[in-house]
Amino acid sequence: MAGSARAVVIGGGIGGLAAAAALHGRGWEVTVLERAGSLAPVGAGISLAPNALRALDVLGIGDEIRALAAWQGDGGLRTPAGRWLSRSSAEAVTARFGDPVVLLPRATLVDRLAALLPPGGIRTGTTATVADPGDRTRPARVRTGPTTPAGPGDPAAPSTGHEELEAELVVGADGINSRVRAALFPGHPGPVYSGFTTWRLLIPVPGAEFASHETWGRGHLWGTHPLKDGRVYAYAAAVTPAGGRAPDDELAELLRRYGSWHHPVPAVLAAARPEDVLRHDVRHIATPLPAYHSGRVALLGDAAHAMPPTLGQGGNQALEDAVVLAHHACAPAGDLAAYTAARLPRTTAIARQAVRTARVNLASGRAAVAVRDTAMAALSTFDPALFLRGFDGIAGWRPPYAAGEVHAGERQGRDT
């Protein structure tokens, strides 16, 4: 194969940037196309479980991200009145899985992933559509166009106009409303409403001291977690009809729903401003795709398997996708079928587990909530490790190769 293989990544979120970094690290010429005017993520925080940290090890930044872990000592699950239903600890997680759980701002991870790419490798304010997915005898083609220029201080270069790009690999990392997915599988029904909406905040809360926790109520959920930078990441979820909005503002809505819950929930809400609160309906892909690739185009992250956030695995699975895709794309002939075979069963199972977990977390009937809370308390008393064992198949994942194991030379002989 003469010269570097070319990859176009459509979408500059966590999964897209990770895939671009993994491919660039193996000698590919990579271009990331992001529709938004900057890489600043729409979101607050992200939880990285041990499986995601191992994926980041492949990119060479795992230890840097581990250093941002703030969870120490006890944490666990509570009722709105403050009673502990179950407890765990950072030490128990690390002992079981070999790594901690790291909560950090999404922007921090996005910035670190973007820094792994060469200058000019990211174009913001750029729309992209797959004109031809290609096949074993010809490259894929992507048509681009401008949307908005890059934001001040953004490391990416703005789009320069309409053009057509050819690539040996196109990565569709364009999120839950993926145009790439729609182009590859036009008959697929797409995402559906999960039955609940979420709110997120990332703010300083002076003087508030608390253990990292999640709280389950009737049809409501709240989580509060201290971060390494001193801020607090909080999130809430409630069973509501799709498309709902507060009659005044979303902070007022949170006060109505959660203002009487245990400490530190009132303190977090007292420290927040209306503009700090993000609200989004949760949707997921209920009908699995037939494959995560077609021709020379591969899907990853929410574009492939959007799932409810109830297991904290959306971004984690995108990171797994990224390193596994790079592994198989570097194989002779660029084996995207092997990528589908490796990722579709695993992500489908995790997505289904996330849906089941949401039904438990957000149960709204009095009897169902009483049974749920009693069961969680009993399990915590008689078998404290059972809750962690339920994550063995998720958090115990390891990448198909070690950092630095795959080199650009291993791609020789690949069909172009």
Short mmCIF file of C-alpha atoms in Angstrom, two decimals:
data_model
loop_
_atom_site.label_atom_id
_atom_site.label_comp_id
_atom_site.label_asym_id
_atom_site.label_seq_id
_atom_site.Cartn_x
_atom_site.Cartn_y
_atom_site.Cartn_z
CA MET A 1 0.00 0.00 0.00
CA ALA A 2 1.51 3.30 -1.06
CA GLY A 3 1.35 6.16 1.45
CA SER A 4 -0.79 6.50 4.54
CA ALA A 5 -4.30 5.14 4.74
CA ARG A 6 -6.92 7.87 5.00
CA ALA A 7 -9.72 8.01 7.56
CA VAL A 8 -12.56 10.51 7.85
CA VAL A 9 -14.31 10.66 11.23
CA ILE A 10 -17.74 12.29 11.19
CA GLY A 11 -18.38 13.62 14.68
CA GLY A 12 -16.00 15.22 17.16
CA GLY A 13 -17.37 13.82 20.40
CA ILE A 14 -15.63 11.42 22.75
CA GLY A 15 -15.98 8.34 20.53
CA GLY A 16 -15.03 10.12 17.33
CA LEU A 17 -11.95 11.79 18.81
CA ALA A 18 -10.86 8.52 20.44
CA ALA A 19 -11.18 6.67 17.14
CA ALA A 20 -9.27 9.42 15.36
CA ALA A 21 -6.51 9.31 17.97
CA ALA A 22 -6.27 5.52 17.79
CA LEU A 23 -6.00 5.58 14.00
CA HIS A 24 -3.58 8.51 13.94
CA GLY A 25 -1.36 6.71 16.42
CA ARG A 26 -1.08 3.86 13.93
CA GLY A 27 -0.05 5.97 10.99
CA TRP A 28 -3.37 6.90 9.41
CA GLU A 29 -4.02 10.30 7.89
CA VAL A 30 -7.11 11.34 9.86
CA THR A 31 -9.62 14.15 9.35
CA VAL A 32 -12.34 14.79 11.96
CA LEU A 33 -15.46 16.64 10.78
CA GLU A 34 -17.61 18.18 13.52
CA ARG A 35 -20.92 19.89 12.77
CA ALA A 36 -20.85 22.20 15.81
CA GLY A 37 -18.87 25.40 15.80
CA SER A 38 -16.53 24.16 18.52
CA LEU A 39 -15.56 20.99 20.34
CA ALA A 40 -17.05 22.21 23.64
CA PRO A 41 -19.31 19.28 24.58
CA VAL A 42 -22.98 19.71 25.34
CA GLY A 43 -23.02 17.97 28.69
CA ALA A 44 -21.63 18.13 32.16
CA GLY A 45 -19.72 15.17 33.50
CA ILE A 46 -18.84 11.65 32.52
CA SER A 47 -18.14 8.55 34.57
CA LEU A 48 -15.28 6.39 33.30
CA ALA A 49 -15.35 2.81 34.55
CA PRO A 50 -12.31 0.49 34.49
CA ASN A 51 -13.18 -0.78 31.00
CA ALA A 52 -13.01 2.77 29.61
CA LEU A 53 -9.73 3.47 31.42
CA ARG A 54 -8.19 0.43 29.72
CA ALA A 55 -9.33 1.77 26.36
CA LEU A 56 -7.63 5.06 27.22
CA ASP A 57 -4.47 3.11 28.08
CA VAL A 58 -4.34 2.11 24.41
CA LEU A 59 -4.30 5.82 23.55
CA GLY A 60 -1.59 6.51 26.11
CA ILE A 61 -3.62 8.74 28.45
CA GLY A 62 -5.10 6.23 30.89
CA ASP A 63 -2.87 7.14 33.82
CA GLU A 64 -3.41 10.84 33.24
CA ILE A 65 -7.16 10.34 33.49
CA ARG A 66 -6.84 8.03 36.51
CA ALA A 67 -5.09 10.88 38.32
CA LEU A 68 -8.35 12.83 38.13
CA ALA A 69 -10.23 10.32 40.30
CA ALA A 70 -11.92 12.09 43.21
CA TRP A 71 -14.06 9.31 44.69
CA GLN A 72 -12.49 8.11 47.91
CA GLY A 73 -13.95 6.15 50.79
CA ASP A 74 -17.58 5.17 51.03
CA GLY A 75 -20.39 5.93 48.63
CA GLY A 76 -23.51 4.14 47.61
CA LEU A 77 -27.26 4.20 47.16
CA ARG A 78 -29.71 6.21 49.30
CA THR A 79 -33.41 6.97 49.70
CA PRO A 80 -34.74 10.56 49.37
CA ALA A 81 -34.85 10.76 53.18
CA GLY A 82 -31.15 9.92 53.32
CA ARG A 83 -31.20 6.31 54.45
CA TRP A 84 -28.43 4.21 52.95
CA LEU A 85 -29.74 1.25 50.97
CA SER A 86 -26.32 -0.03 49.99
CA ARG A 87 -22.74 1.05 50.33
CA SER A 88 -19.63 0.59 48.28
CA SER A 89 -16.25 2.25 48.19
CA ALA A 90 -13.62 3.34 45.74
CA GLU A 91 -11.27 0.82 47.33
CA ALA A 92 -13.72 -2.05 46.75
CA VAL A 93 -14.14 -1.10 43.09
CA THR A 94 -10.39 -0.90 42.57
CA ALA A 95 -9.79 -4.20 44.36
CA ARG A 96 -12.36 -6.00 42.22
CA PHE A 97 -11.65 -4.48 38.81
CA GLY A 98 -8.06 -3.28 39.14
CA ASP A 99 -9.04 0.34 38.52
CA PRO A 100 -11.18 3.08 40.05
CA VAL A 101 -14.22 4.82 38.63
CA VAL A 102 -13.24 8.32 37.50
CA LEU A 103 -15.79 11.12 37.24
CA LEU A 104 -14.61 14.19 35.36
CA PRO A 105 -15.96 17.00 33.20
CA ARG A 106 -16.66 15.90 29.63
CA ALA A 107 -14.74 18.94 28.41
CA THR A 108 -11.58 17.70 30.12
CA LEU A 109 -11.70 14.37 28.30
CA VAL A 110 -12.58 15.99 24.96
CA ASP A 111 -9.65 18.40 25.28
CA ARG A 112 -7.23 15.61 26.12
CA LEU A 113 -8.37 13.46 23.20
CA ALA A 114 -8.20 16.40 20.79
CA ALA A 115 -4.63 17.08 21.91
CA LEU A 116 -3.62 13.65 20.57
CA LEU A 117 -4.38 14.78 17.00
CA PRO A 118 -2.14 16.88 14.73
CA PRO A 119 -2.91 20.57 14.06
CA GLY A 120 -5.53 20.95 11.38
CA GLY A 121 -6.82 17.41 11.86
CA ILE A 122 -10.17 18.61 13.22
CA ARG A 123 -12.60 20.75 11.23
CA THR A 124 -15.49 22.29 13.12
CA GLY A 125 -18.54 23.94 11.61
CA THR A 126 -18.65 21.21 8.98
CA THR A 127 -21.56 19.11 7.79
CA ALA A 128 -20.79 15.72 6.30
CA THR A 129 -22.75 13.09 4.41
CA VAL A 130 -21.69 9.71 3.07
CA ALA A 131 -21.92 9.93 -0.71
CA ASP A 132 -20.64 6.39 -1.30
CA PRO A 133 -19.75 3.82 1.39
CA GLY A 134 -17.18 2.23 -0.92
CA ASP A 135 -16.20 -1.41 -1.00
CA ARG A 136 -13.09 -3.58 -1.21
CA THR A 137 -12.21 -2.14 -4.64
CA ARG A 138 -12.84 1.58 -4.09
CA PRO A 139 -12.65 4.11 -1.25
CA ALA A 140 -15.62 5.67 0.49
CA ARG A 141 -16.62 9.22 -0.41
CA VAL A 142 -17.82 11.94 1.96
CA ARG A 143 -19.35 15.26 0.94
CA THR A 144 -18.76 18.19 3.28
CA GLY A 145 -20.11 21.68 3.69
CA PRO A 146 -19.78 24.58 6.15
CA THR A 147 -22.08 25.32 9.06
CA THR A 148 -20.46 27.75 11.51
CA PRO A 149 -16.86 28.82 12.21
CA ALA A 150 -14.83 27.49 15.10
CA GLY A 151 -15.29 29.14 18.46
CA PRO A 152 -12.67 31.42 20.06
CA GLY A 153 -9.73 29.45 21.34
CA ASP A 154 -10.96 26.19 19.81
CA PRO A 155 -8.05 23.98 18.64
CA ALA A 156 -9.94 22.96 15.51
CA ALA A 157 -9.82 24.60 12.11
CA PRO A 158 -13.10 25.92 10.64
CA SER A 159 -14.56 24.40 7.51
CA THR A 160 -13.40 26.06 4.29
CA GLY A 161 -16.35 25.15 2.05
CA HIS A 162 -17.94 22.32 0.09
CA GLU A 163 -15.70 19.47 -0.98
CA GLU A 164 -15.60 15.73 -1.43
CA LEU A 165 -13.18 13.54 0.50
CA GLU A 166 -12.12 9.98 -0.26
CA ALA A 167 -11.02 7.61 2.47
CA GLU A 168 -10.17 3.99 3.09
CA LEU A 169 -12.28 4.26 6.26
CA VAL A 170 -15.16 6.51 7.29
CA VAL A 171 -16.21 6.50 10.95
CA GLY A 172 -19.77 7.53 11.75
CA ALA A 173 -19.53 8.98 15.25
CA ASP A 174 -22.28 11.56 14.79
CA GLY A 175 -24.45 10.72 17.75
CA ILE A 176 -27.95 9.49 18.40
CA ASN A 177 -29.42 11.35 15.40
CA SER A 178 -26.71 9.96 13.13
CA ARG A 179 -27.01 10.84 9.44
CA VAL A 180 -24.40 8.21 8.71
CA ARG A 181 -26.57 5.51 10.30
CA ALA A 182 -29.59 6.70 8.32
CA ALA A 183 -27.57 6.55 5.09
CA LEU A 184 -26.27 3.03 5.75
CA PHE A 185 -29.52 1.58 7.14
CA PRO A 186 -32.41 3.71 5.85
CA GLY A 187 -35.01 1.17 6.96
CA HIS A 188 -33.94 1.19 10.61
CA PRO A 189 -36.53 2.81 12.94
CA GLY A 190 -33.93 4.87 14.81
CA PRO A 191 -34.03 5.93 18.47
CA VAL A 192 -37.11 5.82 20.69
CA TYR A 193 -38.03 7.69 23.87
CA SER A 194 -36.81 5.85 26.98
CA GLY A 195 -39.65 7.12 29.16
CA PHE A 196 -37.70 9.65 31.25
CA THR A 197 -35.94 12.96 31.07
CA THR A 198 -32.66 14.03 32.69
CA TRP A 199 -31.16 17.17 34.16
CA ARG A 200 -27.42 17.79 34.67
CA LEU A 201 -25.35 20.36 36.55
CA LEU A 202 -21.62 20.94 36.95
CA ILE A 203 -21.08 23.70 39.51
CA PRO A 204 -19.06 24.73 42.57
CA VAL A 205 -20.90 24.12 45.85
CA PRO A 206 -18.92 25.91 48.57
CA GLY A 207 -18.72 24.13 51.90
CA ALA A 208 -20.71 21.06 50.88
CA GLU A 209 -19.10 17.83 52.07
CA PHE A 210 -20.67 14.49 51.23
CA ALA A 211 -20.00 10.97 50.04
CA SER A 212 -20.49 10.21 46.38
CA HIS A 213 -23.97 8.73 46.02
CA GLU A 214 -27.05 8.06 43.92
CA THR A 215 -30.55 8.36 45.36
CA TRP A 216 -33.63 6.48 44.12
CA GLY A 217 -37.14 7.77 44.76
CA ARG A 218 -40.52 7.00 43.19
CA GLY A 219 -40.08 7.62 39.49
CA HIS A 220 -37.21 9.96 40.36
CA LEU A 221 -33.44 9.62 40.68
CA TRP A 222 -30.67 11.96 41.81
CA GLY A 223 -26.87 11.61 41.83
CA THR A 224 -24.25 13.87 43.44
CA HIS A 225 -20.51 13.40 42.98
CA PRO A 226 -17.52 15.58 43.96
CA LEU A 227 -14.92 16.07 41.21
CA LYS A 228 -11.16 16.50 41.45
CA ASP A 229 -11.33 20.18 40.40
CA GLY A 230 -13.55 21.03 43.38
CA ARG A 231 -16.81 21.23 41.50
CA VAL A 232 -19.83 18.99 41.97
CA TYR A 233 -21.41 16.94 39.23
CA ALA A 234 -25.10 16.35 39.86
CA TYR A 235 -27.76 14.72 37.72
CA ALA A 236 -31.42 13.90 38.05
CA ALA A 237 -33.94 11.81 36.15
CA ALA A 238 -37.72 11.57 36.27
CA VAL A 239 -40.41 9.62 34.48
CA THR A 240 -42.25 12.22 32.37
CA PRO A 241 -43.93 12.45 28.96
CA ALA A 242 -41.56 13.22 26.12
CA GLY A 243 -40.99 16.83 25.17
CA GLY A 244 -41.88 18.32 28.54
CA ARG A 245 -40.44 21.60 29.80
CA ALA A 246 -40.80 23.55 33.03
CA PRO A 247 -43.39 26.38 33.00
CA ASP A 248 -40.75 28.76 34.45
CA ASP A 249 -37.21 27.35 34.35
CA GLU A 250 -35.55 23.99 34.91
CA LEU A 251 -33.90 24.96 38.20
CA ALA A 252 -37.34 25.75 39.58
CA GLU A 253 -38.51 22.37 38.31
CA LEU A 254 -35.66 20.65 40.14
CA LEU A 255 -36.53 22.52 43.33
CA ARG A 256 -40.13 21.34 43.09
CA ARG A 257 -39.12 17.74 42.49
CA TYR A 258 -36.00 17.36 44.67
CA GLY A 259 -35.82 20.35 47.01
CA SER A 260 -36.89 18.32 50.07
CA TRP A 261 -34.45 15.46 49.49
CA HIS A 262 -31.51 14.73 51.77
CA HIS A 263 -28.25 16.71 52.03
CA PRO A 264 -26.50 17.75 49.82
CA VAL A 265 -29.34 18.00 47.27
CA PRO A 266 -30.78 21.28 48.67
CA ALA A 267 -27.26 22.76 48.89
CA VAL A 268 -26.55 21.89 45.26
CA LEU A 269 -29.79 23.45 44.11
CA ALA A 270 -29.17 26.55 46.23
CA ALA A 271 -25.77 27.01 44.54
CA ALA A 272 -27.12 26.60 41.00
CA ARG A 273 -28.40 29.20 38.55
CA PRO A 274 -31.11 28.49 35.96
CA GLU A 275 -28.53 28.66 33.17
CA ASP A 276 -26.47 25.92 34.86
CA VAL A 277 -29.18 23.30 34.34
CA LEU A 278 -29.26 21.16 31.20
CA ARG A 279 -32.36 19.12 30.41
CA HIS A 280 -32.66 16.39 27.78
CA ASP A 281 -35.15 13.65 27.08
CA VAL A 282 -33.45 10.24 27.07
CA ARG A 283 -33.74 8.13 23.92
CA HIS A 284 -32.14 4.85 22.98
CA ILE A 285 -31.86 2.47 20.05
CA ALA A 286 -34.32 -0.27 20.94
CA THR A 287 -33.94 -2.23 17.70
CA PRO A 288 -30.30 -3.31 17.23
CA LEU A 289 -28.71 -2.54 13.89
CA PRO A 290 -27.97 -5.50 11.61
CA ALA A 291 -24.30 -4.48 11.56
CA TYR A 292 -22.03 -1.66 12.64
CA HIS A 293 -20.50 -1.31 9.19
CA SER A 294 -21.29 -1.20 5.51
CA GLY A 295 -18.62 -1.03 2.85
CA ARG A 296 -15.78 1.06 4.26
CA VAL A 297 -17.99 2.90 6.76
CA ALA A 298 -18.22 1.95 10.44
CA LEU A 299 -20.50 3.28 13.18
CA LEU A 300 -19.60 3.73 16.82
CA GLY A 301 -20.96 5.17 20.05
CA ASP A 302 -24.50 6.56 20.13
CA ALA A 303 -24.70 6.38 16.34
CA ALA A 304 -24.52 2.59 16.66
CA HIS A 305 -26.03 1.73 20.06
CA ALA A 306 -27.42 4.71 21.99
CA MET A 307 -28.45 3.51 25.45
CA PRO A 308 -29.97 5.00 28.62
CA PRO A 309 -27.36 6.40 31.04
CA THR A 310 -28.45 4.14 33.90
CA LEU A 311 -25.26 2.03 33.77
CA GLY A 312 -23.00 5.00 33.01
CA GLN A 313 -21.73 3.16 29.93
CA GLY A 314 -22.61 5.33 26.93
CA GLY A 315 -19.28 7.11 26.62
CA ASN A 316 -17.42 4.08 27.99
CA GLN A 317 -18.70 1.86 25.21
CA ALA A 318 -17.79 4.51 22.64
CA LEU A 319 -14.20 4.40 23.90
CA GLU A 320 -14.19 0.62 23.64
CA ASP A 321 -15.60 0.90 20.10
CA ALA A 322 -12.83 3.31 19.13
CA VAL A 323 -9.89 1.11 20.05
CA VAL A 324 -11.51 -2.08 18.75
CA LEU A 325 -12.32 -0.38 15.44
CA ALA A 326 -8.74 0.83 15.07
CA HIS A 327 -7.51 -2.68 15.83
CA HIS A 328 -9.60 -4.28 13.10
CA ALA A 329 -9.15 -1.44 10.61
CA CYS A 330 -5.40 -2.03 10.85
CA ALA A 331 -5.80 -5.71 9.96
CA PRO A 332 -5.07 -6.87 6.41
CA ALA A 333 -7.97 -5.81 4.16
CA GLY A 334 -9.44 -3.68 6.96
CA ASP A 335 -11.75 -6.23 8.56
CA LEU A 336 -14.84 -4.22 9.52
CA ALA A 337 -16.93 -7.38 9.70
CA ALA A 338 -14.71 -8.45 12.60
CA TYR A 339 -15.40 -5.09 14.25
CA THR A 340 -19.15 -5.71 14.02
CA ALA A 341 -18.70 -9.25 15.33
CA ALA A 342 -16.71 -7.96 18.30
CA ARG A 343 -18.91 -5.03 19.22
CA LEU A 344 -22.54 -5.65 18.26
CA PRO A 345 -23.30 -8.52 20.69
CA ARG A 346 -21.57 -6.81 23.62
CA THR A 347 -23.11 -3.37 23.16
CA THR A 348 -26.55 -4.82 22.45
CA ALA A 349 -26.45 -6.76 25.71
CA ILE A 350 -25.26 -3.74 27.70
CA ALA A 351 -27.90 -1.49 26.12
CA ARG A 352 -30.63 -3.97 27.06
CA GLN A 353 -29.27 -4.16 30.59
CA ALA A 354 -29.36 -0.35 30.79
CA VAL A 355 -33.03 -0.38 29.78
CA ARG A 356 -33.84 -3.00 32.43
CA THR A 357 -31.88 -1.04 35.04
CA ALA A 358 -33.86 2.11 34.22
CA ARG A 359 -37.10 0.27 34.97
CA VAL A 360 -35.77 -0.61 38.42
CA ASN A 361 -34.10 2.73 39.20
CA LEU A 362 -37.14 4.73 38.14
CA ALA A 363 -39.91 2.46 39.39
CA SER A 364 -42.86 4.60 40.40
CA GLY A 365 -45.41 2.29 42.03
CA ARG A 366 -45.39 2.23 45.84
CA ALA A 367 -45.25 -1.55 46.04
CA ALA A 368 -42.51 -1.83 43.40
CA VAL A 369 -40.42 0.81 45.15
CA ALA A 370 -40.84 -0.89 48.54
CA VAL A 371 -39.76 -4.24 47.11
CA ARG A 372 -36.83 -2.64 45.29
CA ASP A 373 -35.55 -0.79 48.35
CA THR A 374 -35.96 -3.80 50.62
CA ALA A 375 -34.08 -6.01 48.16
CA MET A 376 -31.22 -3.53 47.79
CA ALA A 377 -30.86 -3.16 51.55
CA ALA A 378 -30.94 -6.94 52.06
CA LEU A 379 -28.35 -7.58 49.38
CA SER A 380 -26.09 -4.94 50.91
CA THR A 381 -26.39 -6.60 54.31
CA PHE A 382 -25.95 -10.23 53.34
CA ASP A 383 -23.70 -10.00 50.27
CA PRO A 384 -22.11 -6.54 49.85
CA ALA A 385 -20.06 -7.70 46.86
CA LEU A 386 -23.10 -8.82 44.86
CA PHE A 387 -23.76 -5.36 43.42
CA LEU A 388 -20.20 -5.11 42.10
CA ARG A 389 -20.32 -8.64 40.72
CA GLY A 390 -23.16 -7.53 38.48
CA PHE A 391 -20.67 -5.31 36.65
CA ASP A 392 -18.02 -7.99 36.11
CA GLY A 393 -18.90 -8.49 32.46
CA ILE A 394 -18.89 -4.74 31.84
CA ALA A 395 -16.06 -3.29 33.90
CA GLY A 396 -13.85 -6.35 33.42
CA TRP A 397 -13.46 -5.78 29.67
CA ARG A 398 -9.94 -5.54 28.27
CA PRO A 399 -8.90 -4.29 24.81
CA PRO A 400 -7.94 -6.80 22.12
CA TYR A 401 -4.35 -5.59 22.16
CA ALA A 402 -2.01 -3.70 24.43
CA ALA A 403 -0.85 -0.13 23.94
CA GLY A 404 1.76 0.08 21.20
CA GLU A 405 1.21 -3.47 20.01
CA VAL A 406 -0.18 -2.55 16.60
CA HIS A 407 2.08 -0.64 14.23
CA ALA A 408 1.43 0.98 10.89
CA GLY A 409 3.52 -1.63 9.10
CA GLU A 410 1.02 -4.31 10.03
CA ARG A 411 -1.42 -2.73 7.58
CA GLN A 412 0.72 -3.65 4.57
CA GLY A 413 -1.18 -5.68 2.05
CA ARG A 414 -4.52 -4.12 2.98
CA ASP A 415 -6.84 -3.74 -0.01
CA THR A 416 -7.34 -0.18 -1.22
#
